[in-house]
Amino acid sequence: MKHTLVDSPIGELTLVGDGDVVTGLYFPHHWTRPDRTTFGPRDDAAFPEAVRQLKEYFAGQRREFDVPMRADGPASDRAVWTELATIPYGATATYGDLANAVGGLPQEVGAAVGRNPLSILVACHRVVGKNGKLTGYAGGLKRKQFLLELERPPASERGQLW
């Protein structure tokens, strides 16, 4: 295991991984961040492709991530995380939508979303409550709002109001 730090507009991110595979992306004060002692030594040269792609994402130049990553957890959580990965850039889904897709209760899905170890890379910020209401986010609601706004299409792509 090793980790590196990435500056971002939403605070310093910690990328954690095993070899070249990213197994975690955490915010400062992340609700479900493991103990830092499990991250291994800091390596400022670790995960260069993931760092590059995150910088492109925050610059509005990337919509999908293509880096080796692995989310470890129970099968039920992994099913939710797999479903998270299908929510397109700029779109949202509700906890109910995910529950219908994986066959669970919205509360169970919400707990699994909160345990997603690959925030941003597997975009749990795209999950909202009923009627689009912003609800819990392991990085905090301000970060969730920032990420959703970042992904919001420019007015020219949203169509015109008549």
mmCIF file with all atom_site columns, C-alpha atoms in Angstrom:
data_model
loop_
_atom_site.group_PDB
_atom_site.id
_atom_site.type_symbol
_atom_site.label_atom_id
_atom_site.label_alt_id
_atom_site.label_comp_id
_atom_site.label_asym_id
_atom_site.label_entity_id
_atom_site.label_seq_id
_atom_site.pdbx_PDB_ins_code
_atom_site.Cartn_x
_atom_site.Cartn_y
_atom_site.Cartn_z
_atom_site.occupancy
_atom_site.B_iso_or_equiv
_atom_site.pdbx_formal_charge
_atom_site.auth_seq_id
_atom_site.auth_comp_id
_atom_site.auth_asym_id
_atom_site.auth_atom_id
_atom_site.pdbx_PDB_model_num
ATOM 1   C CA . MET A 1 1   ? 0.000   0.000  0.000   1.00 0.00 ? 1   MET A CA 1
ATOM 2   C CA . LYS A 1 2   ? 1.027   3.583  -0.684  1.00 0.00 ? 2   LYS A CA 1
ATOM 3   C CA . HIS A 1 3   ? -0.650  6.954  -0.949  1.00 0.00 ? 3   HIS A CA 1
ATOM 4   C CA . THR A 1 4   ? -0.225  10.350 -2.537  1.00 0.00 ? 4   THR A CA 1
ATOM 5   C CA . LEU A 1 5   ? -1.844  13.736 -2.045  1.00 0.00 ? 5   LEU A CA 1
ATOM 6   C CA . VAL A 1 6   ? -3.577  15.712 -4.791  1.00 0.00 ? 6   VAL A CA 1
ATOM 7   C CA . ASP A 1 7   ? -4.448  19.396 -4.568  1.00 0.00 ? 7   ASP A CA 1
ATOM 8   C CA . SER A 1 8   ? -7.975  20.118 -5.794  1.00 0.00 ? 8   SER A CA 1
ATOM 9   C CA . PRO A 1 9   ? -10.559 22.907 -5.634  1.00 0.00 ? 9   PRO A CA 1
ATOM 10  C CA . ILE A 1 10  ? -12.390 20.935 -2.922  1.00 0.00 ? 10  ILE A CA 1
ATOM 11  C CA . GLY A 1 11  ? -9.382  20.355 -0.709  1.00 0.00 ? 11  GLY A CA 1
ATOM 12  C CA . GLU A 1 12  ? -6.439  18.018 -0.624  1.00 0.00 ? 12  GLU A CA 1
ATOM 13  C CA . LEU A 1 13  ? -7.409  14.542 -1.816  1.00 0.00 ? 13  LEU A CA 1
ATOM 14  C CA . THR A 1 14  ? -5.681  11.374 -0.686  1.00 0.00 ? 14  THR A CA 1
ATOM 15  C CA . LEU A 1 15  ? -5.248  8.634  -3.281  1.00 0.00 ? 15  LEU A CA 1
ATOM 16  C CA . VAL A 1 16  ? -4.493  5.221  -1.799  1.00 0.00 ? 16  VAL A CA 1
ATOM 17  C CA . GLY A 1 17  ? -3.591  2.078  -3.644  1.00 0.00 ? 17  GLY A CA 1
ATOM 18  C CA . ASP A 1 18  ? -1.883  -1.228 -3.977  1.00 0.00 ? 18  ASP A CA 1
ATOM 19  C CA . GLY A 1 19  ? 0.795   -1.264 -6.672  1.00 0.00 ? 19  GLY A CA 1
ATOM 20  C CA . ASP A 1 20  ? -0.629  0.787  -9.545  1.00 0.00 ? 20  ASP A CA 1
ATOM 21  C CA . VAL A 1 21  ? -4.269  0.110  -8.601  1.00 0.00 ? 21  VAL A CA 1
ATOM 22  C CA . VAL A 1 22  ? -6.174  2.883  -6.823  1.00 0.00 ? 22  VAL A CA 1
ATOM 23  C CA . THR A 1 23  ? -8.223  1.465  -3.945  1.00 0.00 ? 23  THR A CA 1
ATOM 24  C CA . GLY A 1 24  ? -9.299  4.697  -2.255  1.00 0.00 ? 24  GLY A CA 1
ATOM 25  C CA . LEU A 1 25  ? -9.844  8.397  -2.809  1.00 0.00 ? 25  LEU A CA 1
ATOM 26  C CA . TYR A 1 26  ? -10.593 10.384 0.321   1.00 0.00 ? 26  TYR A CA 1
ATOM 27  C CA . PHE A 1 27  ? -11.373 13.994 1.242   1.00 0.00 ? 27  PHE A CA 1
ATOM 28  C CA . PRO A 1 28  ? -10.190 15.834 4.334   1.00 0.00 ? 28  PRO A CA 1
ATOM 29  C CA . HIS A 1 29  ? -12.646 14.909 7.124   1.00 0.00 ? 29  HIS A CA 1
ATOM 30  C CA . HIS A 1 30  ? -14.101 12.109 4.965   1.00 0.00 ? 30  HIS A CA 1
ATOM 31  C CA . TRP A 1 31  ? -16.808 10.380 7.017   1.00 0.00 ? 31  TRP A CA 1
ATOM 32  C CA . THR A 1 32  ? -15.726 6.833  6.184   1.00 0.00 ? 32  THR A CA 1
ATOM 33  C CA . ARG A 1 33  ? -11.993 7.289  5.638   1.00 0.00 ? 33  ARG A CA 1
ATOM 34  C CA . PRO A 1 34  ? -9.956  4.414  7.055   1.00 0.00 ? 34  PRO A CA 1
ATOM 35  C CA . ASP A 1 35  ? -7.228  5.068  9.588   1.00 0.00 ? 35  ASP A CA 1
ATOM 36  C CA . ARG A 1 36  ? -4.335  6.833  7.843   1.00 0.00 ? 36  ARG A CA 1
ATOM 37  C CA . THR A 1 37  ? -1.919  4.215  9.154   1.00 0.00 ? 37  THR A CA 1
ATOM 38  C CA . THR A 1 38  ? -3.451  1.755  6.651   1.00 0.00 ? 38  THR A CA 1
ATOM 39  C CA . PHE A 1 39  ? -2.517  3.977  3.682   1.00 0.00 ? 39  PHE A CA 1
ATOM 40  C CA . GLY A 1 40  ? 1.127   2.921  3.591   1.00 0.00 ? 40  GLY A CA 1
ATOM 41  C CA . PRO A 1 41  ? 3.980   5.323  2.969   1.00 0.00 ? 41  PRO A CA 1
ATOM 42  C CA . ARG A 1 42  ? 3.483   8.571  1.089   1.00 0.00 ? 42  ARG A CA 1
ATOM 43  C CA . ASP A 1 43  ? 4.828   8.451  -2.453  1.00 0.00 ? 43  ASP A CA 1
ATOM 44  C CA . ASP A 1 44  ? 4.549   11.751 -4.329  1.00 0.00 ? 44  ASP A CA 1
ATOM 45  C CA . ALA A 1 45  ? 5.120   9.922  -7.632  1.00 0.00 ? 45  ALA A CA 1
ATOM 46  C CA . ALA A 1 46  ? 2.337   7.366  -7.065  1.00 0.00 ? 46  ALA A CA 1
ATOM 47  C CA . PHE A 1 47  ? -0.634  7.031  -9.400  1.00 0.00 ? 47  PHE A CA 1
ATOM 48  C CA . PRO A 1 48  ? 0.475   9.626  -11.980 1.00 0.00 ? 48  PRO A CA 1
ATOM 49  C CA . GLU A 1 49  ? -2.319  8.742  -14.409 1.00 0.00 ? 49  GLU A CA 1
ATOM 50  C CA . ALA A 1 50  ? -5.008  9.086  -11.745 1.00 0.00 ? 50  ALA A CA 1
ATOM 51  C CA . VAL A 1 51  ? -3.528  12.425 -10.643 1.00 0.00 ? 51  VAL A CA 1
ATOM 52  C CA . ARG A 1 52  ? -3.478  13.662 -14.252 1.00 0.00 ? 52  ARG A CA 1
ATOM 53  C CA . GLN A 1 53  ? -7.065  12.573 -14.871 1.00 0.00 ? 53  GLN A CA 1
ATOM 54  C CA . LEU A 1 54  ? -8.309  14.190 -11.650 1.00 0.00 ? 54  LEU A CA 1
ATOM 55  C CA . LYS A 1 55  ? -6.668  17.479 -12.651 1.00 0.00 ? 55  LYS A CA 1
ATOM 56  C CA . GLU A 1 56  ? -8.341  17.221 -16.090 1.00 0.00 ? 56  GLU A CA 1
ATOM 57  C CA . TYR A 1 57  ? -11.696 16.503 -14.431 1.00 0.00 ? 57  TYR A CA 1
ATOM 58  C CA . PHE A 1 58  ? -11.449 19.584 -12.200 1.00 0.00 ? 58  PHE A CA 1
ATOM 59  C CA . ALA A 1 59  ? -10.424 21.657 -15.231 1.00 0.00 ? 59  ALA A CA 1
ATOM 60  C CA . GLY A 1 60  ? -13.613 20.542 -17.021 1.00 0.00 ? 60  GLY A CA 1
ATOM 61  C CA . GLN A 1 61  ? -11.645 18.539 -19.576 1.00 0.00 ? 61  GLN A CA 1
ATOM 62  C CA . ARG A 1 62  ? -12.574 14.992 -18.502 1.00 0.00 ? 62  ARG A CA 1
ATOM 63  C CA . ARG A 1 63  ? -15.915 13.262 -17.994 1.00 0.00 ? 63  ARG A CA 1
ATOM 64  C CA . GLU A 1 64  ? -14.828 9.680  -17.279 1.00 0.00 ? 64  GLU A CA 1
ATOM 65  C CA . PHE A 1 65  ? -11.907 8.062  -15.491 1.00 0.00 ? 65  PHE A CA 1
ATOM 66  C CA . ASP A 1 66  ? -9.838  5.330  -17.033 1.00 0.00 ? 66  ASP A CA 1
ATOM 67  C CA . VAL A 1 67  ? -7.382  4.248  -14.360 1.00 0.00 ? 67  VAL A CA 1
ATOM 68  C CA . PRO A 1 68  ? -6.840  0.876  -12.708 1.00 0.00 ? 68  PRO A CA 1
ATOM 69  C CA . MET A 1 69  ? -9.023  0.870  -9.608  1.00 0.00 ? 69  MET A CA 1
ATOM 70  C CA . ARG A 1 70  ? -10.571 -1.641 -7.231  1.00 0.00 ? 70  ARG A CA 1
ATOM 71  C CA . ALA A 1 71  ? -13.229 -1.094 -4.592  1.00 0.00 ? 71  ALA A CA 1
ATOM 72  C CA . ASP A 1 72  ? -13.014 -3.682 -1.841  1.00 0.00 ? 72  ASP A CA 1
ATOM 73  C CA . GLY A 1 73  ? -16.089 -4.455 0.234   1.00 0.00 ? 73  GLY A CA 1
ATOM 74  C CA . PRO A 1 74  ? -19.019 -6.809 0.667   1.00 0.00 ? 74  PRO A CA 1
ATOM 75  C CA . ALA A 1 75  ? -20.762 -8.051 -2.485  1.00 0.00 ? 75  ALA A CA 1
ATOM 76  C CA . SER A 1 76  ? -23.877 -5.987 -1.734  1.00 0.00 ? 76  SER A CA 1
ATOM 77  C CA . ASP A 1 77  ? -21.791 -2.782 -1.532  1.00 0.00 ? 77  ASP A CA 1
ATOM 78  C CA . ARG A 1 78  ? -19.871 -3.651 -4.697  1.00 0.00 ? 78  ARG A CA 1
ATOM 79  C CA . ALA A 1 79  ? -23.204 -4.111 -6.531  1.00 0.00 ? 79  ALA A CA 1
ATOM 80  C CA . VAL A 1 80  ? -24.200 -0.570 -5.533  1.00 0.00 ? 80  VAL A CA 1
ATOM 81  C CA . TRP A 1 81  ? -20.786 0.815  -6.522  1.00 0.00 ? 81  TRP A CA 1
ATOM 82  C CA . THR A 1 82  ? -21.035 -0.916 -9.905  1.00 0.00 ? 82  THR A CA 1
ATOM 83  C CA . GLU A 1 83  ? -24.410 0.749  -10.414 1.00 0.00 ? 83  GLU A CA 1
ATOM 84  C CA . LEU A 1 84  ? -22.948 4.134  -9.388  1.00 0.00 ? 84  LEU A CA 1
ATOM 85  C CA . ALA A 1 85  ? -20.479 3.808  -12.241 1.00 0.00 ? 85  ALA A CA 1
ATOM 86  C CA . THR A 1 86  ? -23.368 3.745  -14.741 1.00 0.00 ? 86  THR A CA 1
ATOM 87  C CA . ILE A 1 87  ? -24.650 7.225  -13.804 1.00 0.00 ? 87  ILE A CA 1
ATOM 88  C CA . PRO A 1 88  ? -23.397 9.463  -16.614 1.00 0.00 ? 88  PRO A CA 1
ATOM 89  C CA . TYR A 1 89  ? -21.432 12.658 -16.140 1.00 0.00 ? 89  TYR A CA 1
ATOM 90  C CA . GLY A 1 90  ? -23.830 15.552 -15.565 1.00 0.00 ? 90  GLY A CA 1
ATOM 91  C CA . ALA A 1 91  ? -26.732 13.255 -14.578 1.00 0.00 ? 91  ALA A CA 1
ATOM 92  C CA . THR A 1 92  ? -28.118 12.202 -11.224 1.00 0.00 ? 92  THR A CA 1
ATOM 93  C CA . ALA A 1 93  ? -30.004 9.222  -9.853  1.00 0.00 ? 93  ALA A CA 1
ATOM 94  C CA . THR A 1 94  ? -31.910 8.813  -6.617  1.00 0.00 ? 94  THR A CA 1
ATOM 95  C CA . TYR A 1 95  ? -31.250 6.333  -3.858  1.00 0.00 ? 95  TYR A CA 1
ATOM 96  C CA . GLY A 1 96  ? -34.591 4.782  -4.862  1.00 0.00 ? 96  GLY A CA 1
ATOM 97  C CA . ASP A 1 97  ? -33.383 4.374  -8.455  1.00 0.00 ? 97  ASP A CA 1
ATOM 98  C CA . LEU A 1 98  ? -30.297 2.543  -7.228  1.00 0.00 ? 98  LEU A CA 1
ATOM 99  C CA . ALA A 1 99  ? -32.343 0.409  -4.835  1.00 0.00 ? 99  ALA A CA 1
ATOM 100 C CA . ASN A 1 100 ? -34.598 -0.652 -7.711  1.00 0.00 ? 100 ASN A CA 1
ATOM 101 C CA . ALA A 1 101 ? -31.578 -1.489 -9.849  1.00 0.00 ? 101 ALA A CA 1
ATOM 102 C CA . VAL A 1 102 ? -29.784 -3.614 -7.245  1.00 0.00 ? 102 VAL A CA 1
ATOM 103 C CA . GLY A 1 103 ? -32.767 -4.979 -5.331  1.00 0.00 ? 103 GLY A CA 1
ATOM 104 C CA . GLY A 1 104 ? -32.464 -3.343 -1.932  1.00 0.00 ? 104 GLY A CA 1
ATOM 105 C CA . LEU A 1 105 ? -33.934 -0.658 0.265   1.00 0.00 ? 105 LEU A CA 1
ATOM 106 C CA . PRO A 1 106 ? -32.998 2.983  -0.342  1.00 0.00 ? 106 PRO A CA 1
ATOM 107 C CA . GLN A 1 107 ? -31.565 3.228  3.196   1.00 0.00 ? 107 GLN A CA 1
ATOM 108 C CA . GLU A 1 108 ? -29.305 0.206  2.579   1.00 0.00 ? 108 GLU A CA 1
ATOM 109 C CA . VAL A 1 109 ? -28.209 1.675  -0.734  1.00 0.00 ? 109 VAL A CA 1
ATOM 110 C CA . GLY A 1 110 ? -27.510 5.008  0.955   1.00 0.00 ? 110 GLY A CA 1
ATOM 111 C CA . ALA A 1 111 ? -25.257 3.315  3.481   1.00 0.00 ? 111 ALA A CA 1
ATOM 112 C CA . ALA A 1 112 ? -23.376 1.516  0.686   1.00 0.00 ? 112 ALA A CA 1
ATOM 113 C CA . VAL A 1 113 ? -23.014 4.761  -1.268  1.00 0.00 ? 113 VAL A CA 1
ATOM 114 C CA . GLY A 1 114 ? -21.543 6.359  1.853   1.00 0.00 ? 114 GLY A CA 1
ATOM 115 C CA . ARG A 1 115 ? -18.966 3.564  2.084   1.00 0.00 ? 115 ARG A CA 1
ATOM 116 C CA . ASN A 1 116 ? -17.788 4.019  -1.528  1.00 0.00 ? 116 ASN A CA 1
ATOM 117 C CA . PRO A 1 117 ? -13.991 4.110  -1.218  1.00 0.00 ? 117 PRO A CA 1
ATOM 118 C CA . LEU A 1 118 ? -13.483 5.662  -4.672  1.00 0.00 ? 118 LEU A CA 1
ATOM 119 C CA . SER A 1 119 ? -15.233 9.009  -4.356  1.00 0.00 ? 119 SER A CA 1
ATOM 120 C CA . ILE A 1 120 ? -15.199 11.082 -7.548  1.00 0.00 ? 120 ILE A CA 1
ATOM 121 C CA . LEU A 1 121 ? -13.666 8.186  -9.533  1.00 0.00 ? 121 LEU A CA 1
ATOM 122 C CA . VAL A 1 122 ? -16.888 6.254  -8.907  1.00 0.00 ? 122 VAL A CA 1
ATOM 123 C CA . ALA A 1 123 ? -19.205 9.227  -8.721  1.00 0.00 ? 123 ALA A CA 1
ATOM 124 C CA . CYS A 1 124 ? -21.325 8.843  -5.599  1.00 0.00 ? 124 CYS A CA 1
ATOM 125 C CA . HIS A 1 125 ? -21.912 12.615 -5.644  1.00 0.00 ? 125 HIS A CA 1
ATOM 126 C CA . ARG A 1 126 ? -24.395 11.986 -8.477  1.00 0.00 ? 126 ARG A CA 1
ATOM 127 C CA . VAL A 1 127 ? -26.847 10.298 -6.104  1.00 0.00 ? 127 VAL A CA 1
ATOM 128 C CA . VAL A 1 128 ? -29.529 12.574 -4.711  1.00 0.00 ? 128 VAL A CA 1
ATOM 129 C CA . GLY A 1 129 ? -32.654 12.233 -2.606  1.00 0.00 ? 129 GLY A CA 1
ATOM 130 C CA . LYS A 1 130 ? -36.218 12.387 -3.816  1.00 0.00 ? 130 LYS A CA 1
ATOM 131 C CA . ASN A 1 131 ? -36.981 15.365 -6.049  1.00 0.00 ? 131 ASN A CA 1
ATOM 132 C CA . GLY A 1 132 ? -33.263 16.042 -6.520  1.00 0.00 ? 132 GLY A CA 1
ATOM 133 C CA . LYS A 1 133 ? -32.683 17.060 -2.894  1.00 0.00 ? 133 LYS A CA 1
ATOM 134 C CA . LEU A 1 134 ? -29.047 17.015 -1.848  1.00 0.00 ? 134 LEU A CA 1
ATOM 135 C CA . THR A 1 135 ? -28.553 14.537 0.937   1.00 0.00 ? 135 THR A CA 1
ATOM 136 C CA . GLY A 1 136 ? -25.574 13.132 2.820   1.00 0.00 ? 136 GLY A CA 1
ATOM 137 C CA . TYR A 1 137 ? -22.158 12.914 1.233   1.00 0.00 ? 137 TYR A CA 1
ATOM 138 C CA . ALA A 1 138 ? -19.017 11.497 2.835   1.00 0.00 ? 138 ALA A CA 1
ATOM 139 C CA . GLY A 1 139 ? -17.109 14.609 1.763   1.00 0.00 ? 139 GLY A CA 1
ATOM 140 C CA . GLY A 1 140 ? -19.813 17.014 2.933   1.00 0.00 ? 140 GLY A CA 1
ATOM 141 C CA . LEU A 1 141 ? -22.680 18.670 1.084   1.00 0.00 ? 141 LEU A CA 1
ATOM 142 C CA . LYS A 1 142 ? -20.600 21.668 -0.034  1.00 0.00 ? 142 LYS A CA 1
ATOM 143 C CA . ARG A 1 143 ? -18.269 19.333 -1.922  1.00 0.00 ? 143 ARG A CA 1
ATOM 144 C CA . LYS A 1 144 ? -21.215 17.426 -3.380  1.00 0.00 ? 144 LYS A CA 1
ATOM 145 C CA . GLN A 1 145 ? -22.771 20.683 -4.614  1.00 0.00 ? 145 GLN A CA 1
ATOM 146 C CA . PHE A 1 146 ? -19.430 21.778 -6.094  1.00 0.00 ? 146 PHE A CA 1
ATOM 147 C CA . LEU A 1 147 ? -19.022 18.491 -8.001  1.00 0.00 ? 147 LEU A CA 1
ATOM 148 C CA . LEU A 1 148 ? -22.581 18.583 -9.338  1.00 0.00 ? 148 LEU A CA 1
ATOM 149 C CA . GLU A 1 149 ? -22.109 22.199 -10.471 1.00 0.00 ? 149 GLU A CA 1
ATOM 150 C CA . LEU A 1 150 ? -18.786 21.280 -12.090 1.00 0.00 ? 150 LEU A CA 1
ATOM 151 C CA . GLU A 1 151 ? -20.595 18.639 -14.133 1.00 0.00 ? 151 GLU A CA 1
ATOM 152 C CA . ARG A 1 152 ? -23.530 20.857 -15.024 1.00 0.00 ? 152 ARG A CA 1
ATOM 153 C CA . PRO A 1 153 ? -23.650 21.394 -18.780 1.00 0.00 ? 153 PRO A CA 1
ATOM 154 C CA . PRO A 1 154 ? -23.032 24.922 -20.041 1.00 0.00 ? 154 PRO A CA 1
ATOM 155 C CA . ALA A 1 155 ? -26.173 26.878 -20.822 1.00 0.00 ? 155 ALA A CA 1
ATOM 156 C CA . SER A 1 156 ? -25.517 26.420 -24.545 1.00 0.00 ? 156 SER A CA 1
ATOM 157 C CA . GLU A 1 157 ? -25.851 22.644 -24.100 1.00 0.00 ? 157 GLU A CA 1
ATOM 158 C CA . ARG A 1 158 ? -28.972 22.772 -21.896 1.00 0.00 ? 158 ARG A CA 1
ATOM 159 C CA . GLY A 1 159 ? -31.282 23.998 -24.597 1.00 0.00 ? 159 GLY A CA 1
ATOM 160 C CA . GLN A 1 160 ? -33.182 27.224 -24.732 1.00 0.00 ? 160 GLN A CA 1
ATOM 161 C CA . LEU A 1 161 ? -36.126 28.324 -22.667 1.00 0.00 ? 161 LEU A CA 1
ATOM 162 C CA . TRP A 1 162 ? -38.972 29.755 -24.737 1.00 0.00 ? 162 TRP A CA 1
#
